[in-house]
Short mmCIF file of C-alpha atoms in Angstrom, two decimals:
data_model
loop_
_atom_site.label_atom_id
_atom_site.label_comp_id
_atom_site.label_asym_id
_atom_site.label_seq_id
_atom_site.Cartn_x
_atom_site.Cartn_y
_atom_site.Cartn_z
CA MET A 680 0.00 0.00 0.00
CA ASP A 681 1.49 3.38 -1.03
CA ARG A 682 2.25 5.94 1.66
CA GLU A 683 -0.15 8.89 1.60
CA LEU A 684 1.51 12.29 1.30
CA ILE A 685 0.45 15.86 1.97
CA VAL A 686 2.84 18.52 0.66
CA VAL A 687 3.43 21.85 2.41
CA LEU A 688 4.58 24.49 -0.08
CA ASP A 689 6.68 27.06 1.76
CA PHE A 690 6.34 30.75 0.95
CA GLY A 691 8.58 31.87 3.81
CA GLY A 692 6.22 31.14 6.68
CA GLN A 693 7.63 30.97 10.20
CA TYR A 694 5.18 28.20 11.14
CA LYS A 695 5.89 25.79 8.28
CA GLN A 696 7.35 23.11 10.54
CA LEU A 697 4.35 23.38 12.83
CA ILE A 698 1.98 22.81 9.89
CA ALA A 699 3.85 19.63 8.95
CA ARG A 700 3.73 18.45 12.56
CA ARG A 701 -0.05 18.99 12.71
CA VAL A 702 -0.49 16.81 9.63
CA ARG A 703 1.77 14.07 10.97
CA GLU A 704 -0.07 14.15 14.30
CA ASN A 705 -3.05 12.99 12.24
CA HIS A 706 -1.01 9.96 11.10
CA VAL A 707 -0.44 11.18 7.55
CA TYR A 708 3.07 11.69 6.18
CA CYS A 709 3.92 15.29 5.28
CA GLU A 710 6.88 16.99 3.60
CA ILE A 711 7.83 20.67 3.27
CA HIS A 712 9.03 21.84 -0.14
CA PRO A 713 9.99 25.31 -1.43
CA HIS A 714 7.53 27.24 -3.57
CA THR A 715 10.13 27.02 -6.36
CA ILE A 716 9.65 23.26 -6.73
CA GLY A 717 7.71 23.50 -9.99
CA LEU A 718 4.32 22.11 -10.98
CA ASP A 719 5.53 18.96 -12.76
CA LYS A 720 7.65 17.81 -9.82
CA LEU A 721 4.79 18.54 -7.45
CA LYS A 722 2.36 16.48 -9.55
CA ALA A 723 4.85 13.60 -9.72
CA MET A 724 4.70 13.30 -5.92
CA ASN A 725 1.00 12.45 -6.24
CA PRO A 726 0.01 14.24 -3.02
CA LYS A 727 -3.38 13.68 -1.41
CA GLY A 728 -3.43 17.37 -0.49
CA ILE A 729 -1.38 20.58 -0.69
CA ILE A 730 -1.01 23.30 1.93
CA LEU A 731 0.25 26.79 1.05
CA THR A 732 2.03 28.42 4.00
CA GLY A 733 2.10 31.96 5.26
CA GLY A 734 4.94 34.32 4.45
CA PRO A 735 6.17 37.90 4.89
CA GLY A 736 5.48 39.05 1.31
CA SER A 737 2.60 40.92 -0.32
CA VAL A 738 1.03 39.04 -3.23
CA TYR A 739 0.60 42.16 -5.35
CA ARG A 740 4.32 42.97 -5.34
CA GLU A 741 6.32 41.69 -8.29
CA ASP A 742 9.17 40.30 -6.17
CA SER A 743 6.91 38.26 -3.88
CA PRO A 744 6.94 34.44 -4.07
CA THR A 745 4.26 32.89 -6.24
CA PHE A 746 3.39 29.63 -8.00
CA ASP A 747 1.97 28.42 -11.31
CA PRO A 748 -1.79 29.19 -11.20
CA ALA A 749 -2.37 25.83 -12.91
CA ILE A 750 -1.97 24.28 -9.47
CA PHE A 751 -5.58 25.25 -8.78
CA GLN A 752 -6.77 23.20 -11.78
CA LEU A 753 -5.24 19.91 -10.59
CA GLY A 754 -8.29 18.85 -8.60
CA ILE A 755 -6.01 18.09 -5.62
CA PRO A 756 -7.39 19.60 -2.39
CA ILE A 757 -5.50 22.77 -1.52
CA LEU A 758 -5.51 24.69 1.77
CA GLY A 759 -4.11 28.22 1.79
CA ILE A 760 -3.02 29.69 5.13
CA CYS A 761 -2.43 33.44 5.66
CA TYR A 762 -0.17 34.46 2.70
CA GLY A 763 -1.20 31.20 1.04
CA SER A 764 -4.86 32.22 1.24
CA GLN A 765 -4.07 35.65 -0.19
CA LEU A 766 -2.07 34.08 -3.03
CA MET A 767 -5.00 31.81 -3.85
CA GLY A 768 -7.36 34.77 -3.83
CA HIS A 769 -5.02 36.94 -5.92
CA LEU A 770 -4.23 34.33 -8.60
CA LEU A 771 -7.89 33.38 -9.01
CA GLY A 772 -9.18 36.93 -9.53
CA GLY A 773 -10.06 38.03 -6.02
CA GLU A 774 -8.97 41.31 -4.49
CA VAL A 775 -6.11 41.53 -1.97
CA LYS A 776 -5.38 44.85 -0.28
CA THR A 777 -3.49 46.37 2.61
CA ALA A 778 -5.84 46.00 5.54
CA PRO A 779 -7.18 49.23 7.08
CA THR A 780 -6.46 47.61 10.44
CA SER A 781 -3.81 44.92 10.81
CA GLU A 782 -4.57 41.95 13.02
CA TYR A 783 -2.00 40.30 15.27
CA GLY A 784 -2.53 37.76 18.02
CA HIS A 785 -5.76 36.46 19.57
CA THR A 786 -8.78 37.46 17.48
CA GLU A 787 -12.46 36.55 17.71
CA CYS A 788 -13.61 34.76 14.56
CA VAL A 789 -17.18 34.06 13.43
CA ALA A 790 -17.91 30.97 11.29
CA ASP A 791 -20.43 32.02 8.63
CA ALA A 792 -21.31 29.00 6.52
CA GLU A 793 -22.98 26.03 8.24
CA GLY A 794 -22.20 23.82 5.23
CA SER A 795 -18.45 24.48 5.32
CA LEU A 796 -16.37 21.32 4.94
CA LEU A 797 -13.23 22.90 6.35
CA LEU A 798 -14.91 24.45 9.41
CA HIS A 799 -17.33 21.59 10.06
CA GLY A 800 -17.99 21.20 13.78
CA TRP A 801 -16.63 24.65 14.67
CA GLU A 802 -18.21 26.80 17.35
CA LYS A 803 -20.05 29.76 15.86
CA THR A 804 -17.56 32.09 17.56
CA SER A 805 -14.03 31.05 18.52
CA THR A 806 -10.53 32.42 19.02
CA VAL A 807 -8.01 32.33 16.17
CA TRP A 808 -4.41 33.53 15.83
CA MET A 809 -3.94 36.31 13.29
CA SER A 810 -0.71 37.76 11.91
CA HIS A 811 -1.32 39.83 8.78
CA THR A 812 -1.14 43.30 7.26
CA ASP A 813 -2.82 42.44 3.93
CA TYR A 814 -6.20 40.78 3.61
CA ILE A 815 -8.61 39.41 1.03
CA ALA A 816 -11.02 42.28 0.44
CA LYS A 817 -13.10 40.32 -2.06
CA ALA A 818 -13.19 36.54 -2.58
CA PRO A 819 -12.72 35.17 -6.13
CA GLU A 820 -15.74 34.11 -8.15
CA GLY A 821 -17.08 30.70 -7.14
CA PHE A 822 -15.88 30.98 -3.52
CA THR A 823 -18.11 31.08 -0.46
CA VAL A 824 -16.97 33.16 2.51
CA THR A 825 -16.93 30.84 5.51
CA ALA A 826 -15.58 33.07 8.30
CA HIS A 827 -14.95 36.70 9.20
CA THR A 828 -13.60 38.88 12.00
CA VAL A 829 -14.32 42.50 12.86
CA ASN A 830 -11.46 43.70 10.66
CA CYS A 831 -11.20 40.85 8.14
CA PRO A 832 -14.22 40.24 5.86
CA VAL A 833 -12.76 37.01 4.40
CA ALA A 834 -11.15 35.13 7.30
CA GLY A 835 -12.13 31.88 5.56
CA MET A 836 -13.34 30.90 2.09
CA GLU A 837 -13.82 27.77 0.02
CA ASN A 838 -14.72 26.56 -3.44
CA ARG A 839 -15.92 22.99 -2.91
CA ASP A 840 -16.32 22.31 -6.64
CA LYS A 841 -12.58 22.91 -7.18
CA ASN A 842 -11.44 21.56 -3.81
CA LEU A 843 -9.92 24.90 -2.78
CA TYR A 844 -9.95 26.12 0.82
CA ALA A 845 -8.35 29.11 2.55
CA VAL A 846 -8.10 30.77 5.95
CA GLN A 847 -6.46 34.08 6.86
CA PHE A 848 -5.61 32.92 10.39
CA HIS A 849 -3.10 30.31 11.57
CA PRO A 850 -4.83 27.04 12.53
CA GLU A 851 -1.49 25.36 13.24
CA VAL A 852 -0.76 27.33 16.44
CA VAL A 853 -2.34 26.32 19.74
CA HIS A 854 -3.93 29.76 20.15
CA THR A 855 -6.47 28.88 17.42
CA THR A 856 -8.87 26.92 19.60
CA GLU A 857 -10.53 24.99 16.77
CA GLY A 858 -7.34 24.44 14.78
CA GLU A 859 -7.18 20.68 15.40
CA LYS A 860 -10.69 20.26 13.97
CA LEU A 861 -9.70 22.21 10.85
CA PHE A 862 -6.71 19.96 10.14
CA HIS A 863 -8.74 16.83 10.83
CA ASN A 864 -11.47 18.02 8.43
CA PHE A 865 -8.96 18.86 5.71
CA ILE A 866 -6.92 15.66 6.04
CA TYR A 867 -9.76 13.15 6.40
CA ASP A 868 -12.99 14.66 5.04
CA ILE A 869 -11.52 16.72 2.20
CA CYS A 870 -8.33 14.85 1.21
CA GLY A 871 -9.80 11.44 2.04
CA CYS A 872 -6.68 10.17 3.83
CA ARG A 873 -6.62 6.84 5.67
CA GLY A 874 -4.28 8.04 8.42
CA ASP A 875 -2.23 4.83 8.63
CA TRP A 876 1.27 6.36 8.82
CA LYS A 877 3.01 5.43 12.09
CA MET A 878 6.49 5.09 13.47
CA SER A 879 6.64 1.30 13.28
CA SER A 880 5.89 1.33 9.57
CA PHE A 881 8.44 4.14 9.12
CA ALA A 882 11.16 2.07 10.79
CA GLU A 883 10.41 -0.96 8.63
CA THR A 884 10.41 1.15 5.47
CA ILE A 885 13.63 3.03 6.23
CA ILE A 886 15.48 -0.14 7.22
CA GLU A 887 14.60 -1.67 3.86
CA GLU A 888 15.56 1.55 2.02
CA MET A 889 18.94 1.71 3.80
CA ARG A 890 19.60 -1.96 3.06
CA ASN A 891 18.91 -1.40 -0.65
CA LYS A 892 20.93 1.83 -0.82
CA ILE A 893 24.03 0.56 1.00
CA GLY A 894 24.17 -2.97 -0.38
CA SER A 895 27.38 -4.67 0.69
CA ASP A 896 29.32 -1.45 1.40
CA ARG A 897 30.61 -0.34 4.81
CA VAL A 898 29.30 2.69 6.74
CA LEU A 899 31.02 4.81 9.40
CA LEU A 900 29.05 6.70 12.06
CA GLY A 901 30.24 9.12 14.72
CA LEU A 902 28.17 7.98 17.71
CA SER A 903 27.76 10.70 20.35
CA GLY A 904 25.26 8.93 22.58
CA GLY A 905 22.66 11.60 21.78
CA VAL A 906 19.14 10.69 20.71
CA ASP A 907 19.63 11.27 16.98
CA SER A 908 22.92 9.39 16.59
CA THR A 909 21.67 6.56 18.83
CA VAL A 910 18.52 5.98 16.77
CA THR A 911 20.55 6.29 13.56
CA ALA A 912 22.95 3.61 14.82
CA VAL A 913 20.15 1.19 15.70
CA LEU A 914 18.33 1.66 12.38
CA LEU A 915 21.53 1.05 10.44
CA SER A 916 22.46 -1.86 12.67
CA LYS A 917 19.16 -3.55 11.83
CA ALA A 918 19.65 -2.77 8.14
CA ILE A 919 23.29 -3.76 7.57
CA GLY A 920 24.61 -5.32 10.80
CA LYS A 921 28.39 -5.76 10.85
CA GLN A 922 28.86 -3.42 7.88
CA LEU A 923 28.29 -0.53 10.31
CA TYR A 924 31.21 0.86 12.34
CA CYS A 925 30.48 3.30 15.17
CA VAL A 926 33.20 5.50 16.64
CA PHE A 927 32.32 6.92 20.06
CA VAL A 928 34.71 9.67 21.14
CA ASP A 929 34.36 10.01 24.91
CA HIS A 930 35.81 13.45 25.61
CA GLY A 931 35.47 13.14 29.38
CA LEU A 932 32.92 15.96 29.38
CA MET A 933 29.77 13.85 29.46
CA ARG A 934 27.31 13.54 32.32
CA LYS A 935 27.82 11.02 35.11
CA ASN A 936 28.22 7.45 33.79
CA GLU A 937 26.98 8.35 30.28
CA GLY A 938 30.02 7.03 28.46
CA ASP A 939 29.59 3.66 30.16
CA GLU A 940 25.84 3.70 29.46
CA VAL A 941 26.48 4.16 25.74
CA GLU A 942 28.99 1.31 25.73
CA ALA A 943 26.57 -0.90 27.70
CA VAL A 944 24.07 -0.57 24.86
CA PHE A 945 26.37 -0.65 21.82
CA GLY A 946 29.48 -2.45 23.10
CA PRO A 947 30.13 -6.16 22.43
CA ASN A 948 28.00 -7.24 25.40
CA GLY A 949 25.23 -4.72 24.77
CA GLN A 950 21.71 -4.93 23.41
CA PHE A 951 22.93 -3.78 19.98
CA GLY A 952 26.38 -5.32 20.19
CA GLU A 953 26.19 -6.82 16.70
CA LEU A 954 27.66 -3.64 15.21
CA ASN A 955 31.34 -2.69 15.38
CA PHE A 956 31.72 -0.29 18.33
CA ILE A 957 34.95 1.62 18.91
CA ARG A 958 35.24 3.73 22.07
CA VAL A 959 38.02 6.29 22.23
CA ASN A 960 38.67 7.50 25.79
CA ALA A 961 40.10 10.90 24.98
CA GLY A 962 39.42 12.74 28.26
CA PRO A 963 43.09 13.39 29.12
CA GLU A 964 43.73 14.91 25.68
CA TYR A 965 40.78 17.26 26.05
CA PHE A 966 41.72 18.38 29.56
CA ASP A 967 45.31 19.08 28.47
CA MET A 968 44.02 21.10 25.52
CA LEU A 969 41.62 23.14 27.69
CA LYS A 970 44.18 24.19 30.32
CA GLY A 971 44.02 27.95 30.82
CA VAL A 972 41.12 28.41 28.35
CA THR A 973 38.22 30.41 29.81
CA GLU A 974 36.34 31.99 26.88
CA PRO A 975 33.19 29.96 25.99
CA GLU A 976 33.42 30.26 22.21
CA GLU A 977 37.09 29.32 22.22
CA LYS A 978 36.26 26.23 24.30
CA ARG A 979 33.53 25.27 21.81
CA LYS A 980 35.89 25.56 18.85
CA LEU A 981 38.72 23.67 20.52
CA ILE A 982 36.43 20.83 21.59
CA GLY A 983 34.88 20.61 18.11
CA ASN A 984 38.24 20.63 16.34
CA LYS A 985 39.65 18.00 18.67
CA PHE A 986 36.69 15.75 17.87
CA ILE A 987 37.38 16.07 14.14
CA GLU A 988 41.05 15.30 14.73
CA ILE A 989 40.36 12.16 16.82
CA PHE A 990 37.44 10.92 14.73
CA GLY A 991 39.40 11.50 11.54
CA ALA A 992 42.37 9.54 12.89
CA GLU A 993 40.12 6.59 13.82
CA ALA A 994 38.42 6.77 10.41
CA LYS A 995 41.82 6.51 8.70
CA LYS A 996 42.77 3.48 10.82
CA LEU A 997 39.49 1.72 10.01
CA ALA A 998 39.67 2.67 6.34
CA GLY A 999 42.95 0.79 6.13
CA SER A 1000 41.11 -2.45 6.84
CA GLY A 1001 38.83 -2.21 3.84
CA GLY A 1002 37.54 1.32 3.37
CA PHE A 1003 34.11 2.88 3.66
CA LYS A 1004 31.73 4.13 1.01
CA TYR A 1005 29.38 6.06 3.27
CA ILE A 1006 29.49 8.15 6.38
CA ALA A 1007 26.24 8.29 8.36
CA GLN A 1008 24.87 11.13 10.41
CA GLY A 1009 21.79 11.82 12.52
CA THR A 1010 20.39 14.71 10.49
CA ILE A 1011 16.74 15.33 11.38
CA TYR A 1012 14.05 17.30 9.55
CA PRO A 1013 14.50 20.63 11.39
CA ASP A 1014 18.18 20.57 10.29
CA VAL A 1015 17.02 20.26 6.68
CA VAL A 1016 14.27 22.89 6.95
CA GLU A 1017 16.45 25.37 8.84
CA SER A 1018 19.09 25.09 6.13
CA GLY A 1019 16.75 27.09 3.92
CA LEU A 1020 15.35 24.50 1.48
CA GLY A 1021 15.70 27.19 -1.16
CA GLN A 1022 12.52 28.87 0.11
CA ALA A 1023 11.58 32.50 0.54
CA GLY A 1024 12.19 32.40 4.28
CA ALA A 1025 15.47 33.13 5.97
CA VAL A 1026 18.13 30.48 6.49
CA ILE A 1027 18.20 29.84 10.24
CA LYS A 1028 21.46 27.92 10.25
CA SER A 1029 23.79 26.28 7.77
CA HIS A 1030 23.54 22.52 7.52
CA HIS A 1031 26.53 20.81 9.08
CA ASN A 1032 29.23 19.25 6.92
CA VAL A 1033 29.21 15.58 6.03
CA GLY A 1034 29.66 13.76 9.34
CA GLY A 1035 31.23 16.89 10.81
CA LEU A 1036 34.41 16.19 8.82
CA PRO A 1037 36.21 18.71 6.60
CA HIS A 1038 35.54 18.15 2.92
CA ASP A 1039 39.17 17.36 2.09
CA LEU A 1040 39.18 14.57 4.68
CA VAL A 1041 35.93 13.18 3.26
CA VAL A 1042 37.58 13.08 -0.16
CA GLU A 1043 40.81 11.58 1.23
CA LEU A 1044 38.91 8.76 2.91
CA GLY A 1045 36.88 8.08 -0.22
CA PHE A 1046 33.43 8.67 1.28
CA ASP A 1047 30.48 9.24 -1.01
CA GLU A 1048 29.61 12.96 -1.10
CA THR A 1049 26.04 12.16 -0.04
CA PRO A 1050 25.85 10.91 3.55
CA VAL A 1051 23.47 8.25 4.82
CA GLU A 1052 20.77 10.07 6.83
CA PRO A 1053 17.98 7.70 7.89
CA LEU A 1054 16.25 10.29 10.13
CA ARG A 1055 16.28 13.10 7.58
CA SER A 1056 12.47 13.26 7.35
CA LEU A 1057 11.65 13.15 11.08
CA PHE A 1058 11.09 15.72 13.81
CA LYS A 1059 12.73 15.21 17.23
CA ASP A 1060 9.61 13.82 18.93
CA GLU A 1061 9.18 11.40 16.02
CA VAL A 1062 12.81 10.29 16.38
CA ARG A 1063 12.08 9.44 20.01
CA LYS A 1064 9.01 7.41 18.97
CA VAL A 1065 11.11 5.45 16.48
CA GLY A 1066 13.66 4.83 19.23
CA ILE A 1067 10.99 3.33 21.49
CA GLU A 1068 9.67 1.22 18.58
CA LEU A 1069 13.21 -0.11 18.07
CA GLY A 1070 13.55 -1.10 21.72
CA ILE A 1071 16.20 1.45 22.70
CA PRO A 1072 16.26 2.02 26.49
CA LYS A 1073 14.12 4.98 27.57
CA ASN A 1074 16.99 6.63 29.44
CA LEU A 1075 18.77 7.09 26.09
CA VAL A 1076 15.68 7.94 24.03
CA TYR A 1077 14.45 10.57 26.48
CA ARG A 1078 17.90 11.82 27.41
CA GLN A 1079 17.94 15.48 28.45
CA PRO A 1080 19.29 17.79 25.71
CA PHE A 1081 23.05 18.05 25.89
CA PRO A 1082 25.40 20.44 24.05
CA GLY A 1083 28.04 19.06 21.69
CA PRO A 1084 30.91 20.48 23.80
CA GLY A 1085 29.35 18.75 26.81
CA LEU A 1086 30.18 19.97 30.29
CA GLY A 1087 32.94 22.08 28.77
CA ILE A 1088 30.43 24.91 28.53
CA ARG A 1089 28.60 24.13 31.76
CA VAL A 1090 31.80 24.86 33.65
CA VAL A 1091 32.34 28.61 33.70
CA GLY A 1092 36.00 29.48 33.28
CA GLU A 1093 38.80 26.94 32.98
CA VAL A 1094 37.75 23.30 32.62
CA THR A 1095 39.50 20.80 34.90
CA PRO A 1096 38.78 17.17 35.81
CA GLU A 1097 37.90 18.27 39.36
CA LYS A 1098 35.35 20.84 38.17
CA VAL A 1099 33.79 18.41 35.70
CA HIS A 1100 33.43 15.86 38.50
CA ILE A 1101 31.60 18.44 40.63
CA VAL A 1102 29.14 19.17 37.81
CA GLN A 1103 28.59 15.49 37.06
CA GLU A 1104 27.72 14.72 40.68
CA ALA A 1105 25.56 17.81 41.23
CA ASP A 1106 23.73 17.29 37.95
CA ALA A 1107 23.00 13.63 38.75
CA ILE A 1108 21.55 14.59 42.16
CA TYR A 1109 19.44 17.38 40.65
CA ARG A 1110 17.87 15.21 37.96
CA GLU A 1111 17.35 12.34 40.41
CA GLU A 1112 15.42 14.58 42.82
CA LEU A 1113 13.35 16.13 40.03
CA GLU A 1114 12.39 12.65 38.87
CA LYS A 1115 11.46 11.61 42.42
CA ALA A 1116 9.26 14.71 42.72
CA GLY A 1117 7.45 13.93 39.47
CA ILE A 1118 8.71 17.04 37.66
CA ASP A 1119 8.11 16.68 33.91
CA MET A 1120 11.59 17.22 32.48
CA GLY A 1121 10.36 16.45 28.96
CA ARG A 1122 8.87 19.95 28.67
CA GLY A 1123 12.22 21.70 28.62
CA GLN A 1124 15.80 21.41 29.85
CA PHE A 1125 17.15 20.82 33.36
CA PHE A 1126 20.81 20.68 34.40
CA ALA A 1127 23.47 21.81 36.84
CA ALA A 1128 26.37 24.11 35.98
CA LEU A 1129 29.41 25.28 37.91
CA SER A 1130 30.03 28.98 38.38
CA ASN A 1131 33.52 30.42 38.54
CA MET A 1132 32.66 32.03 41.87
CA ARG A 1133 34.15 30.85 45.15
CA SER A 1134 32.97 32.20 48.47
CA VAL A 1135 33.27 31.66 52.18
CA GLY A 1136 31.01 29.17 53.90
CA VAL A 1137 30.77 27.22 57.13
CA MET A 1138 30.48 23.44 57.32
CA GLY A 1139 30.48 22.08 60.87
CA ASP A 1140 33.04 24.13 62.75
CA HIS A 1141 35.17 24.73 59.70
CA ARG A 1142 35.48 27.67 57.34
CA THR A 1143 35.19 26.71 53.66
CA TYR A 1144 36.09 28.55 50.49
CA ASP A 1145 34.34 26.63 47.72
CA TYR A 1146 32.34 26.88 44.50
CA ALA A 1147 28.71 27.75 43.83
CA VAL A 1148 26.62 25.34 41.73
CA ILE A 1149 23.88 26.84 39.58
CA LEU A 1150 20.74 24.81 38.91
CA ARG A 1151 18.96 25.61 35.66
CA GLY A 1152 15.44 24.55 34.67
CA VAL A 1153 13.48 25.99 31.76
CA ILE A 1154 10.17 25.26 30.10
CA THR A 1155 10.12 25.67 26.32
CA SER A 1156 8.33 24.33 23.26
CA ASP A 1157 10.80 25.46 20.61
CA PHE A 1158 14.06 26.30 22.47
CA MET A 1159 13.93 29.75 20.84
CA THR A 1160 12.30 31.24 23.92
CA ALA A 1161 12.15 29.81 27.43
CA GLU A 1162 10.87 30.57 30.92
CA ALA A 1163 12.31 29.37 34.21
CA ALA A 1164 10.50 26.30 35.53
CA GLU A 1165 8.57 26.79 38.77
CA ILE A 1166 10.15 23.99 40.79
CA PRO A 1167 8.64 23.60 44.29
CA TRP A 1168 10.73 25.20 47.02
CA SER A 1169 10.90 21.95 48.98
CA VAL A 1170 12.42 20.15 45.98
CA LEU A 1171 15.05 22.85 45.50
CA GLN A 1172 15.89 22.69 49.22
CA THR A 1173 16.38 18.92 48.98
CA CYS A 1174 18.67 19.39 45.97
CA MET A 1175 20.66 22.05 47.81
CA ASN A 1176 21.11 19.94 50.93
CA ARG A 1177 22.20 16.85 49.00
CA ILE A 1178 24.62 18.69 46.71
CA ILE A 1179 26.35 20.54 49.56
CA ASN A 1180 26.52 17.42 51.73
CA GLU A 1181 27.52 14.94 49.02
CA VAL A 1182 29.61 16.90 46.51
CA LYS A 1183 33.03 17.95 47.74
CA GLY A 1184 34.05 21.47 46.74
CA VAL A 1185 30.58 23.09 46.86
CA ASN A 1186 29.22 25.34 49.60
CA ARG A 1187 26.48 27.24 47.77
CA VAL A 1188 23.62 26.25 45.42
CA MET A 1189 21.67 28.80 43.37
CA TYR A 1190 18.65 28.56 41.05
CA ASP A 1191 18.80 30.52 37.79
CA LEU A 1192 15.52 32.39 37.14
CA THR A 1193 16.63 34.04 33.88
CA SER A 1194 14.35 33.63 30.88
CA LYS A 1195 15.43 33.45 27.22
CA PRO A 1196 15.76 36.19 26.12
CA PRO A 1197 17.67 37.96 27.64
CA GLY A 1198 19.66 34.92 28.74
CA THR A 1199 20.44 31.71 26.89
CA ILE A 1200 19.31 28.26 28.00
CA GLU A 1201 22.84 26.97 28.43
CA PHE A 1202 24.97 28.43 31.21
CA GLU A 1203 28.21 29.61 29.65
#
């Protein structure tokens, strides 16, 4: 049975990933493609439906993104959102103007047409999320207006004969109270989807695809122990077994016992021990390199460059025993989308190099220019679901987010083995007590850091002059903004008492209340 697909055409909208997530939450596979994709390529995908995103442009300006108007003659159900609705209206002969009054944020919306397919089951009046300066002043011929607000006469419209639907508001954000109903109506009632896409079927499909792509060749993966690389390793292990080689560079800057936990899963006696696992204990090299270094960005660069050096050296050793055709990496869908996709929106970040290795080293080792990326089409929460389906231990699948440079940037100032040990112990106590208290750590990021401040304290009858540990806990949905978590005072007191009593070298514990912005989530 063919996999059903809904395509999101991106016109620069900031919520494009959220639209794709809403579709996938309805168990239908969804991909984001740039508006420059072209009609023939779009048709060849045979989508069950198409969604046109929002965007910062104005449809009546010549330099604004557009698409071949023939898209509206395909008979494929199309949903336009915000800019996408205006583009539909403009290309089909409606009238789009600068709104006399712009609408931003929570807005009361009235559903007008009882027979609307898209808004079926909606409350007569509900809250929607608006973000627009232009609006559709007049709907194209053949369209029925299905919703309005005080300042927007065409907040929703549809032409059922041509399977065209549009809304000025953003149904993908949680602030639109009836948004889930809208997506359900579009996906099931309008597009006629079955909704049978799930993680187990994804894993089976990708394992078969990887097996066919790789054949009898060997693959090298830099295994960090993070969620993405762990799931990548297990998928490839199930696809090609002993043809996969995993190099785990333990830089000595991981959390308490994490290096051993990774080896316990992937080492020769582990659950997935059928692959070739190479652990490089490089802690002493890293600590020697970091002596006297205090600036955070310099630490990041040094740690990253040292990884390339060590991983590259191991890759050369292994290549001497037969060579590799592919390097694998745990690229996930946000990495791909944030690279720009060629769309009208801004590039958020450049996509990382093949396996993190310099191009000349990739060429020297004879790797294929295109890496193996089994998770390329998945969001982070979907990667975790695949991990559970594959039987990976929950402590690895739901591992707290961890920066690439590890504790190197959670130690303020110079990094030493003694300071890293303090952070490891304090962090383990903190997370243990949060778990005991039933704090949901999956809603954000929780960790301990070590300040560079030492102060006088009293323990027993003795004067101390020791460090202050900072506890950090934030709640966030996107990691772009964050608020400090409201951890009960009694839990924080327990953490403080245990850390001071059990971790040598600490006489103060503080809780960081700073939001992002102005602060960052990490403490560096």
